[in-house]
XYZ file of N, CA and C in Angstrom:
798
model
N 38.030 149.768 69.863
C 37.227 148.563 69.607
C 37.459 147.534 70.714
N 36.404 147.078 71.354
C 36.528 146.071 72.399
C 36.877 144.727 71.777
N 37.316 143.791 72.626
C 37.689 142.475 72.119
C 36.492 141.767 71.495
N 35.321 141.875 72.146
C 34.136 141.216 71.605
C 33.766 141.787 70.246
N 33.789 143.104 70.124
C 33.452 143.716 68.838
C 34.469 143.334 67.772
N 35.720 143.118 68.184
C 36.747 142.693 67.231
C 36.444 141.296 66.701
N 36.041 140.395 67.593
C 35.697 139.041 67.158
C 34.433 139.040 66.306
N 33.465 139.881 66.675
C 32.244 139.984 65.871
C 32.556 140.545 64.489
N 33.560 141.405 64.424
C 33.986 141.941 63.124
C 34.569 140.826 62.258
N 35.289 139.912 62.894
C 35.815 138.749 62.164
C 34.667 137.954 61.558
N 33.614 137.733 62.358
C 32.435 137.023 61.852
C 31.805 137.774 60.692
N 31.705 139.089 60.819
C 31.106 139.914 59.769
C 31.899 139.813 58.473
N 33.222 139.895 58.574
C 34.073 139.802 57.382
C 33.943 138.434 56.734
N 33.970 137.384 57.553
C 33.849 136.032 57.011
C 32.475 135.800 56.391
N 31.454 136.424 56.961
C 30.110 136.298 56.403
C 30.037 136.950 55.028
N 30.713 138.074 54.869
C 30.781 138.717 53.553
C 31.514 137.822 52.559
N 32.573 137.172 53.028
C 33.302 136.249 52.155
C 32.417 135.091 51.719
N 31.564 134.638 52.631
C 30.647 133.548 52.297
C 29.681 133.969 51.197
N 29.193 135.198 51.268
C 28.241 135.669 50.254
C 28.903 135.843 48.899
N 30.210 136.085 48.890
C 30.919 136.210 47.616
C 30.951 134.884 46.869
N 30.936 133.816 47.631
C 30.932 132.479 47.025
C 29.576 131.817 47.230
N 28.527 132.647 47.159
C 27.173 132.166 47.432
C 26.756 131.059 46.480
N 27.150 131.183 45.217
C 26.752 130.177 44.224
C 27.283 128.803 44.601
N 28.556 128.764 44.992
C 29.158 127.489 45.397
C 28.459 126.928 46.624
N 28.163 127.809 47.583
C 27.495 127.364 48.803
C 26.093 126.864 48.510
N 25.395 127.553 47.609
C 24.040 127.142 47.243
C 24.056 125.778 46.570
N 25.047 125.560 45.711
C 25.159 124.263 45.040
C 25.394 123.159 46.063
N 26.287 123.440 47.023
C 26.539 122.448 48.065
C 25.313 122.261 48.947
N 24.582 123.353 49.169
C 23.380 123.257 49.996
C 22.284 122.463 49.313
N 22.390 122.330 47.994
C 21.387 121.537 47.278
C 21.443 120.075 47.708
N 22.544 119.703 48.362
C 22.637 118.357 48.925
C 21.543 118.127 49.962
N 21.060 119.239 50.535
C 19.972 119.138 51.501
C 18.791 118.418 50.876
N 18.529 118.732 49.614
C 17.409 118.102 48.926
C 17.557 116.590 48.911
N 18.733 116.126 48.520
C 18.940 114.686 48.389
C 18.921 113.985 49.743
N 19.663 114.549 50.705
C 19.729 113.938 52.033
C 18.362 113.939 52.699
N 17.720 115.101 52.682
C 16.428 115.229 53.344
C 15.353 114.416 52.642
N 15.413 114.375 51.317
C 14.428 113.594 50.568
C 14.507 112.119 50.937
N 15.735 111.614 51.059
C 15.926 110.214 51.451
C 15.339 109.974 52.840
N 15.663 110.861 53.781
C 15.151 110.727 55.144
C 13.627 110.773 55.174
N 13.049 111.747 54.491
C 11.598 111.917 54.523
C 10.872 110.746 53.884
N 11.400 110.277 52.760
C 10.784 109.139 52.080
C 10.905 107.877 52.926
N 12.073 107.698 53.525
C 12.313 106.510 54.345
C 11.364 106.467 55.539
N 11.285 107.579 56.269
C 10.450 107.578 57.466
C 8.967 107.607 57.141
N 8.590 108.177 56.030
C 7.185 108.105 55.599
C 6.797 106.658 55.329
N 7.715 105.922 54.712
C 7.458 104.508 54.417
C 7.399 103.687 55.704
N 8.326 103.953 56.628
C 8.341 103.218 57.899
C 7.048 103.445 58.671
N 6.585 104.664 58.712
C 5.337 104.970 59.418
C 4.139 104.306 58.751
N 4.196 104.151 57.444
C 3.084 103.499 56.747
C 3.013 102.014 57.081
N 4.145 101.423 57.503
C 4.177 100.001 57.848
C 3.686 99.750 59.272
N 4.069 100.630 60.183
C 3.717 100.418 61.597
C 3.405 101.765 62.218
N 2.261 102.278 61.920
C 1.912 103.639 62.325
C 1.633 103.756 63.819
N 1.031 102.733 64.409
C 0.581 102.839 65.799
C 1.731 102.992 66.786
N 2.702 102.081 66.720
C 3.801 102.118 67.677
C 4.689 103.339 67.460
N 4.985 103.662 66.208
C 5.843 104.796 65.912
C 5.176 106.105 66.328
N 3.893 106.220 66.034
C 3.172 107.455 66.354
C 3.059 107.666 67.854
N 3.082 106.567 68.613
C 3.043 106.683 70.070
C 4.302 107.384 70.577
N 5.438 107.112 69.938
C 6.690 107.743 70.330
C 6.789 109.160 69.782
N 6.434 109.321 68.512
C 6.497 110.625 67.866
C 5.596 110.589 66.635
N 4.576 111.441 66.569
C 3.679 111.447 65.408
C 4.446 111.651 64.106
N 3.885 111.149 63.023
C 4.575 111.154 61.733
C 5.060 112.539 61.326
N 4.178 113.528 61.330
C 4.576 114.863 60.890
C 5.646 115.468 61.790
N 5.540 115.207 63.094
C 6.578 115.669 64.016
C 7.906 115.013 63.703
N 7.852 113.740 63.325
C 9.059 113.013 62.964
C 9.707 113.607 61.718
N 8.905 113.938 60.733
C 9.447 114.498 59.496
C 10.054 115.881 59.737
N 9.419 116.662 60.584
C 10.002 117.953 60.943
C 11.281 117.766 61.754
N 11.305 116.741 62.581
C 12.518 116.425 63.344
C 13.674 116.131 62.394
N 13.420 115.314 61.369
C 14.478 114.968 60.423
C 14.973 116.202 59.680
N 14.060 117.080 59.338
C 14.425 118.348 58.692
C 15.365 119.150 59.586
N 15.057 119.229 60.861
C 15.846 120.027 61.795
C 17.220 119.427 62.058
N 17.310 118.091 62.117
C 18.629 117.489 62.359
C 19.528 117.635 61.137
N 18.940 117.592 59.946
C 19.730 117.812 58.733
C 20.249 119.248 58.704
N 19.400 120.199 59.074
C 19.825 121.599 59.156
C 20.966 121.746 60.160
N 20.827 121.115 61.321
C 21.856 121.201 62.357
C 23.177 120.620 61.876
N 23.113 119.494 61.193
C 24.335 118.841 60.723
C 25.030 119.664 59.652
N 24.274 120.246 58.748
C 24.870 121.042 57.679
C 25.325 122.407 58.177
N 24.843 122.822 59.345
C 25.226 124.119 59.894
C 26.391 124.067 60.856
N 27.096 122.963 60.881
C 28.221 122.834 61.814
C 29.339 123.822 61.476
N 30.076 124.246 62.513
C 31.326 124.967 62.254
C 32.441 124.263 63.009
N 33.105 123.402 62.266
C 34.103 122.517 62.845
C 35.513 122.970 62.467
N 36.297 123.388 63.455
C 37.628 123.928 63.176
C 38.735 122.890 63.238
N 38.376 121.629 63.494
C 39.385 120.608 63.764
C 40.446 120.492 62.699
N 40.028 120.447 61.436
C 40.982 120.265 60.342
C 41.906 121.462 60.223
N 41.369 122.664 60.375
C 42.197 123.870 60.274
C 43.194 123.950 61.424
N 42.745 123.612 62.637
C 43.660 123.614 63.783
C 44.748 122.569 63.580
N 44.356 121.392 63.104
C 45.341 120.339 62.829
C 46.382 120.816 61.827
N 45.934 121.477 60.763
C 46.855 121.987 59.745
C 47.805 123.021 60.338
N 47.276 123.916 61.173
C 48.124 124.925 61.818
C 49.184 124.274 62.696
N 48.798 123.212 63.396
C 49.737 122.524 64.282
C 50.800 121.783 63.485
N 50.369 121.011 62.499
C 51.292 120.172 61.727
C 52.273 121.019 60.919
N 51.795 122.120 60.339
C 52.658 122.973 59.510
C 53.515 123.918 60.339
N 53.189 124.055 61.616
C 53.919 124.989 62.462
C 53.387 126.406 62.393
N 52.348 126.611 61.606
C 51.775 127.952 61.462
C 51.201 128.476 62.772
N 50.890 127.568 63.681
C 50.311 127.986 64.960
C 51.290 128.832 65.773
N 52.605 128.642 65.557
C 53.598 129.454 66.260
C 53.442 130.927 65.895
N 53.143 131.185 64.635
C 52.908 132.560 64.182
C 51.571 133.087 64.701
N 50.548 132.246 64.644
C 49.203 132.677 65.038
C 49.107 132.974 66.529
N 49.847 132.230 67.342
C 49.819 132.457 68.787
C 50.426 133.802 69.171
N 51.206 134.363 68.270
C 51.865 135.636 68.549
C 51.030 136.834 68.101
N 49.842 136.569 67.577
C 48.968 137.643 67.115
C 48.085 138.135 68.278
N 47.601 139.374 68.191
C 46.894 139.988 69.336
C 45.438 139.551 69.491
N 45.222 138.262 69.503
C 43.878 137.745 69.773
C 44.000 136.333 70.321
N 42.929 135.873 70.945
C 42.897 134.501 71.452
C 42.616 133.563 70.281
N 43.518 132.646 70.049
C 43.441 131.779 68.868
C 42.123 131.012 68.797
N 41.701 130.423 69.901
C 40.492 129.598 69.892
C 39.230 130.440 69.712
N 39.196 131.622 70.314
C 38.047 132.512 70.116
C 37.985 132.992 68.670
N 39.145 133.251 68.103
C 39.196 133.645 66.691
C 38.612 132.538 65.818
N 38.982 131.300 66.103
C 38.454 130.168 65.344
C 36.932 130.074 65.498
N 36.450 130.302 66.704
C 35.002 130.205 66.958
C 34.233 131.228 66.131
N 34.637 132.481 66.218
C 33.896 133.536 65.527
C 34.117 133.492 64.015
N 35.264 133.027 63.596
C 35.521 132.894 62.162
C 34.623 131.828 61.549
N 34.585 130.664 62.165
C 33.803 129.559 61.612
C 32.305 129.751 61.835
N 31.937 130.586 62.795
C 30.518 130.857 63.030
C 29.864 131.490 61.809
N 30.624 132.291 61.066
C 30.076 132.951 59.879
C 29.600 131.931 58.852
N 30.452 130.952 58.567
C 30.064 129.905 57.626
C 28.883 129.101 58.129
N 28.846 128.884 59.446
C 27.744 128.124 60.036
C 26.422 128.862 59.875
N 26.444 130.170 60.098
C 25.228 130.975 59.943
C 24.722 130.899 58.511
N 25.632 131.069 57.568
C 25.241 131.072 56.156
C 24.692 129.716 55.731
N 25.376 128.647 56.137
C 24.930 127.306 55.747
C 23.610 126.937 56.422
N 23.424 127.389 57.656
C 22.162 127.124 58.346
C 20.995 127.767 57.614
N 21.175 129.016 57.212
C 20.117 129.717 56.475
C 19.823 129.005 55.163
N 20.886 128.613 54.447
C 20.690 127.917 53.175
C 19.951 126.594 53.381
N 20.341 125.868 54.429
C 19.699 124.577 54.697
C 18.232 124.757 55.068
N 17.946 125.779 55.868
C 16.559 126.055 56.244
C 15.710 126.369 55.016
N 16.251 127.199 54.136
C 15.504 127.617 52.945
C 15.313 126.458 51.979
N 16.389 125.723 51.709
C 16.328 124.642 50.731
C 15.462 123.480 51.211
N 15.457 123.242 52.519
C 14.722 122.086 53.020
C 13.271 122.341 53.362
N 12.905 123.612 53.562
C 11.562 123.934 54.033
C 10.471 123.466 53.074
N 10.643 123.762 51.808
C 9.633 123.364 50.827
C 9.461 121.862 50.763
N 10.574 121.158 50.921
C 10.533 119.698 50.824
C 9.774 119.082 51.997
N 10.027 119.579 53.199
C 9.329 119.020 54.361
C 7.847 119.400 54.338
N 7.531 120.586 53.848
C 6.120 120.981 53.729
C 5.394 120.134 52.693
N 6.116 119.729 51.658
C 5.526 118.875 50.630
C 5.100 117.536 51.216
N 5.853 117.057 52.204
C 5.547 115.763 52.819
C 4.552 115.876 53.977
N 4.622 116.970 54.727
C 3.752 117.098 55.904
C 2.472 117.881 55.607
N 2.563 118.783 54.632
C 1.431 119.637 54.224
C 0.943 120.553 55.344
N 1.799 120.762 56.333
C 1.439 121.696 57.401
C 2.682 122.102 58.173
N 2.622 123.305 58.740
C 3.702 123.750 59.612
C 3.547 123.092 60.980
N 4.667 122.860 61.597
C 4.632 122.327 62.947
C 4.141 123.418 63.897
N 3.505 123.008 64.970
C 2.993 123.972 65.947
C 4.160 124.603 66.710
N 4.307 125.913 66.559
C 5.423 126.629 67.175
C 4.896 127.835 67.942
N 5.398 128.009 69.148
C 5.089 129.203 69.937
C 6.346 130.061 70.039
N 6.171 131.277 70.500
C 7.324 132.144 70.685
C 8.317 131.560 71.678
N 7.795 130.917 72.713
C 8.653 130.305 73.734
C 9.456 129.146 73.166
N 8.785 128.253 72.440
C 9.481 127.087 71.882
C 10.523 127.513 70.858
N 10.223 128.545 70.071
C 11.177 129.019 69.072
C 12.398 129.639 69.735
N 12.179 130.414 70.792
C 13.294 131.033 71.514
C 14.182 129.980 72.150
N 13.571 129.004 72.813
C 14.351 127.950 73.465
C 15.084 127.110 72.427
N 14.438 126.860 71.289
C 15.107 126.136 70.208
C 16.356 126.883 69.750
N 16.247 128.191 69.551
C 17.394 128.979 69.091
C 18.538 128.927 70.098
N 18.201 129.028 71.384
C 19.223 128.938 72.432
C 19.877 127.563 72.415
N 19.060 126.527 72.350
C 19.581 125.160 72.336
C 20.413 124.901 71.091
N 19.997 125.480 69.962
C 20.734 125.293 68.704
C 22.130 125.903 68.802
N 22.220 127.105 69.375
C 23.526 127.748 69.558
C 24.394 126.925 70.505
N 23.802 126.456 71.593
C 24.540 125.603 72.527
C 25.008 124.320 71.838
N 24.133 123.730 71.029
C 24.464 122.484 70.332
C 25.656 122.675 69.407
N 25.640 123.759 68.642
C 26.742 124.014 67.719
C 28.025 124.348 68.475
N 27.886 124.985 69.622
C 29.060 125.296 70.441
C 29.688 124.024 70.998
N 28.864 123.091 71.449
C 29.376 121.801 71.931
C 30.114 121.077 70.819
N 29.520 121.055 69.632
C 30.164 120.404 68.494
C 31.484 121.091 68.157
N 31.505 122.412 68.206
C 32.736 123.168 67.964
C 33.818 122.767 68.956
N 33.464 122.707 70.234
C 34.439 122.383 71.274
C 34.995 120.977 71.101
N 34.131 120.028 70.757
C 34.584 118.655 70.530
C 35.610 118.615 69.409
N 35.315 119.283 68.312
C 36.211 119.239 67.154
C 37.451 120.109 67.348
N 37.353 121.135 68.190
C 38.544 121.901 68.531
C 39.501 121.052 69.364
N 38.948 120.263 70.277
C 39.772 119.342 71.070
C 40.456 118.331 70.156
N 39.717 117.830 69.174
C 40.306 116.896 68.208
C 41.434 117.580 67.446
N 41.234 118.841 67.070
C 42.282 119.577 66.366
C 43.522 119.744 67.223
N 43.333 120.072 68.507
C 44.464 120.228 69.426
C 45.200 118.909 69.609
N 44.476 117.793 69.469
C 45.101 116.470 69.605
C 46.178 116.242 68.559
N 46.213 117.086 67.522
C 47.248 116.963 66.492
C 48.639 117.216 67.058
N 48.734 117.881 68.201
C 50.028 118.057 68.857
C 50.640 116.706 69.208
N 49.770 115.711 69.434
C 50.227 114.378 69.819
C 50.118 113.394 68.663
N 48.983 113.414 67.973
C 48.687 112.395 66.966
C 49.102 112.787 65.555
N 49.203 114.078 65.289
C 49.485 114.641 63.965
C 48.344 114.402 62.976
N 47.812 113.198 62.920
C 46.706 112.873 62.017
C 45.464 112.548 62.850
N 44.424 113.375 62.712
C 43.248 113.223 63.571
C 41.981 112.868 62.796
N 42.119 112.495 61.552
C 40.941 112.160 60.740
C 40.112 111.038 61.355
N 40.797 110.068 61.967
C 40.094 108.923 62.537
C 39.202 109.365 63.695
N 39.653 110.362 64.457
C 38.847 110.868 65.571
C 37.621 111.619 65.061
N 37.808 112.390 63.993
C 36.662 113.103 63.414
C 35.638 112.124 62.854
N 36.137 111.076 62.207
C 35.247 110.055 61.653
C 34.480 109.347 62.766
N 35.169 109.054 63.864
C 34.528 108.398 65.003
C 33.412 109.273 65.571
N 33.677 110.567 65.708
C 32.654 111.491 66.222
C 31.439 111.535 65.311
N 31.682 111.572 64.006
C 30.575 111.617 63.049
C 29.710 110.368 63.151
N 30.348 109.219 63.332
C 29.586 107.970 63.449
C 28.790 107.926 64.754
N 29.374 108.457 65.818
C 28.666 108.480 67.096
C 27.450 109.406 67.037
N 27.599 110.541 66.360
C 26.457 111.447 66.179
C 25.371 110.760 65.368
N 25.788 110.008 64.365
C 24.824 109.312 63.505
C 24.071 108.233 64.279
N 24.793 107.482 65.106
C 24.200 106.326 65.779
C 23.489 106.684 67.076
N 24.140 107.460 67.939
C 23.554 107.739 69.256
C 23.386 109.239 69.511
N 23.509 110.024 68.447
C 23.338 111.462 68.593
C 22.013 111.966 68.072
N 21.253 111.074 67.433
C 19.942 111.457 66.940
C 19.896 111.889 65.501
N 20.986 111.688 64.751
C 21.000 112.146 63.362
C 20.132 111.288 62.455
N 20.097 109.994 62.708
C 19.310 109.112 61.848
C 17.899 108.900 62.377
N 17.750 108.883 63.692
C 16.421 108.756 64.303
C 16.472 109.309 65.726
N 15.322 109.714 66.263
C 15.292 110.217 67.643
C 15.770 109.158 68.627
N 16.351 109.598 69.708
C 16.892 108.666 70.699
C 15.805 107.827 71.349
N 14.560 108.309 71.313
C 13.444 107.553 71.884
C 13.249 106.213 71.175
N 13.761 106.079 69.958
C 13.599 104.853 69.181
C 14.704 103.838 69.460
N 15.726 104.245 70.222
C 16.850 103.362 70.502
C 16.515 102.384 71.621
N 17.199 101.226 71.643
C 17.075 100.326 72.797
C 17.526 101.043 74.071
N 17.033 100.579 75.202
C 17.303 101.255 76.470
C 18.793 101.376 76.762
N 19.565 100.325 76.477
C 20.992 100.372 76.812
C 21.726 101.416 75.969
N 21.287 101.616 74.723
C 21.899 102.650 73.892
C 21.464 104.044 74.338
N 20.235 104.153 74.805
C 19.782 105.429 75.356
C 20.603 105.801 76.586
N 20.931 104.804 77.399
C 21.735 105.051 78.599
C 23.150 105.495 78.238
N 23.710 104.872 77.195
C 25.043 105.273 76.730
C 25.004 106.694 76.189
N 23.991 106.966 75.388
C 23.849 108.299 74.801
C 23.689 109.372 75.867
N 23.028 109.017 76.966
C 22.728 109.996 78.020
C 23.977 110.520 78.718
N 25.067 109.731 78.703
C 26.280 110.154 79.403
C 27.314 110.747 78.452
N 26.973 110.862 77.183
C 27.866 111.443 76.188
C 27.253 112.737 75.654
N 28.079 113.625 75.112
C 27.554 114.927 74.673
C 26.937 114.941 73.279
N 27.045 113.844 72.531
C 26.663 113.878 71.115
C 25.168 114.116 70.900
N 24.334 113.607 71.802
C 22.885 113.814 71.661
C 22.530 115.290 71.802
N 23.386 116.030 72.502
C 23.118 117.450 72.739
C 23.472 118.313 71.542
N 24.161 117.736 70.556
C 24.544 118.494 69.365
C 23.521 118.377 68.246
N 22.695 117.346 68.288
C 21.774 117.089 67.180
C 20.352 116.852 67.672
N 20.191 115.832 68.493
C 18.863 115.463 68.987
C 18.214 116.585 69.787
N 18.998 117.214 70.670
C 18.443 118.170 71.633
C 17.677 119.324 70.990
N 18.310 120.119 70.114
C 17.552 121.247 69.555
C 16.403 120.809 68.665
N 16.596 119.712 67.926
C 15.553 119.256 66.997
C 14.306 118.782 67.735
N 14.497 118.016 68.801
C 13.335 117.471 69.513
C 12.601 118.571 70.277
N 13.319 119.621 70.672
C 12.667 120.738 71.365
C 11.605 121.372 70.477
N 11.938 121.585 69.215
C 10.975 122.222 68.321
C 9.969 121.227 67.763
N 10.411 119.989 67.558
C 9.526 118.988 66.950
C 8.515 118.410 67.937
N 8.863 118.431 69.230
C 7.978 117.802 70.220
C 8.058 118.551 71.548
N 7.910 119.857 71.476
C 8.164 120.742 72.618
C 7.357 120.367 73.859
N 6.113 119.992 73.674
C 5.220 119.740 74.811
C 5.601 118.500 75.609
N 6.391 117.603 75.009
C 6.665 116.317 75.652
C 8.134 116.089 75.985
N 8.924 117.139 75.998
C 10.339 116.983 76.337
C 10.667 117.810 77.570
N 11.689 117.357 78.290
C 12.154 118.071 79.480
C 13.155 119.133 79.027
N 12.640 120.284 78.667
C 13.461 121.355 78.106
C 14.521 121.823 79.094
N 14.141 121.974 80.353
C 15.082 122.455 81.371
C 16.272 121.517 81.501
N 16.014 120.209 81.463
C 17.089 119.220 81.567
C 18.026 119.293 80.367
N 17.458 119.483 79.176
C 18.272 119.574 77.964
C 19.194 120.786 78.023
N 18.636 121.946 78.331
C 19.438 123.172 78.389
C 20.497 123.072 79.481
N 20.114 122.525 80.632
C 21.064 122.355 81.734
C 22.208 121.436 81.325
N 21.885 120.334 80.667
C 22.912 119.392 80.217
C 23.841 120.042 79.205
N 23.290 120.842 78.309
C 24.121 121.527 77.321
C 25.088 122.496 77.990
N 24.612 123.245 78.963
C 25.479 124.197 79.668
C 26.593 123.460 80.408
N 26.240 122.367 81.069
C 27.240 121.581 81.805
C 28.314 121.058 80.861
N 27.898 120.515 79.716
C 28.863 119.970 78.769
C 29.710 121.064 78.120
N 29.137 122.222 77.904
C 29.932 123.343 77.383
C 31.041 123.690 78.367
N 30.718 123.744 79.640
C 31.715 124.065 80.667
C 32.781 122.979 80.760
N 32.353 121.706 80.709
C 33.307 120.593 80.782
C 34.252 120.610 79.589
N 33.690 120.706 78.395
C 34.502 120.680 77.176
C 35.389 121.912 77.072
N 34.869 123.054 77.502
C 35.667 124.278 77.480
C 36.865 124.146 78.418
N 36.623 123.554 79.590
C 37.712 123.341 80.529
C 38.769 122.401 79.971
N 38.323 121.303 79.357
C 39.260 120.349 78.746
C 40.048 120.998 77.616
N 39.358 121.762 76.784
C 40.015 122.416 75.653
C 41.063 123.415 76.124
N 40.712 124.232 77.108
C 41.655 125.232 77.598
C 42.858 124.578 78.266
N 42.626 123.484 78.986
C 43.729 122.776 79.631
C 44.694 122.223 78.594
N 44.156 121.521 77.599
C 45.000 120.958 76.548
C 45.705 122.053 75.761
N 44.984 123.114 75.481
C 45.549 124.219 74.701
C 46.726 124.853 75.436
N 46.579 125.070 76.726
C 47.655 125.694 77.495
C 48.866 124.778 77.603
N 48.602 123.487 77.783
C 49.708 122.531 77.906
C 50.539 122.491 76.632
N 49.858 122.344 75.493
C 50.586 122.139 74.241
C 51.045 123.434 73.595
N 50.287 124.514 73.761
C 50.733 125.787 73.181
C 51.950 126.315 73.926
N 52.082 125.945 75.212
C 53.247 126.368 75.984
C 54.523 125.738 75.448
N 54.386 124.623 74.734
C 55.554 123.938 74.173
C 55.986 124.530 72.837
N 55.149 125.408 72.311
C 55.464 126.007 71.022
C 56.398 127.187 71.240
N 57.495 127.220 70.519
C 58.403 128.357 70.584
C 57.856 129.447 69.681
N 57.459 130.557 70.264
C 56.777 131.604 69.515
C 57.633 132.146 68.372
N 58.920 132.262 68.588
C 59.778 132.864 67.570
C 60.212 131.855 66.518
N 59.209 131.179 65.958
C 59.471 130.354 64.776
C 60.000 128.986 65.038
N 60.128 128.561 66.291
C 60.705 127.261 66.563
C 59.713 126.146 66.586
């Protein structure tokens, strides 16, 4: 068995575990209804107040589909930060580092299973609701769907890397909840979770442009919601660059701090 097939097997096993607790996951996924309903009702009302200016930036139905996609992206996250923090604080990481696999890759493929399952649940649970408000499917081509899928995987990978770095920070901080909370707020405010970045003031758009958070939420959603009017090449290029930057930072921190761990239980 090659290393890649071994990691994919981890994903397969975890995916089976997810299906065993499908009822619990479905109940949690029902939150999609409440969150998405609030978003759809709110933005439908906002558009009814000032349709001309808002529609110039993004037509109403495109906006509602955008909100659906960002909710799916947010619920489909696979964030290992808390688990990595627990491994570091409890000392369990000393045991895990001695196992015949790369710890961070194991975390990626393990958490990917839950992300896949939650993404599917969010897509299914939210689809009927967004169709109820828009009464039509968004215009999708094979090209836009393919690029969306690529961007979505990149987006989730960027989010994974950010939260893995936060988890590794437990070597220094021990408690990293405040960093996770800060990231969540940044995604909400300048990452496109509450509204597209096109609606932000120019100075906030400039701040968002130099940070990776817009690439985790706004990027894949706007590609599918407004494919004809976005610079797809720039988005994908930015995602690849940030993946490389974050991967480099994560590997550097991981090597520095894991080297301090005494493998034989110390």
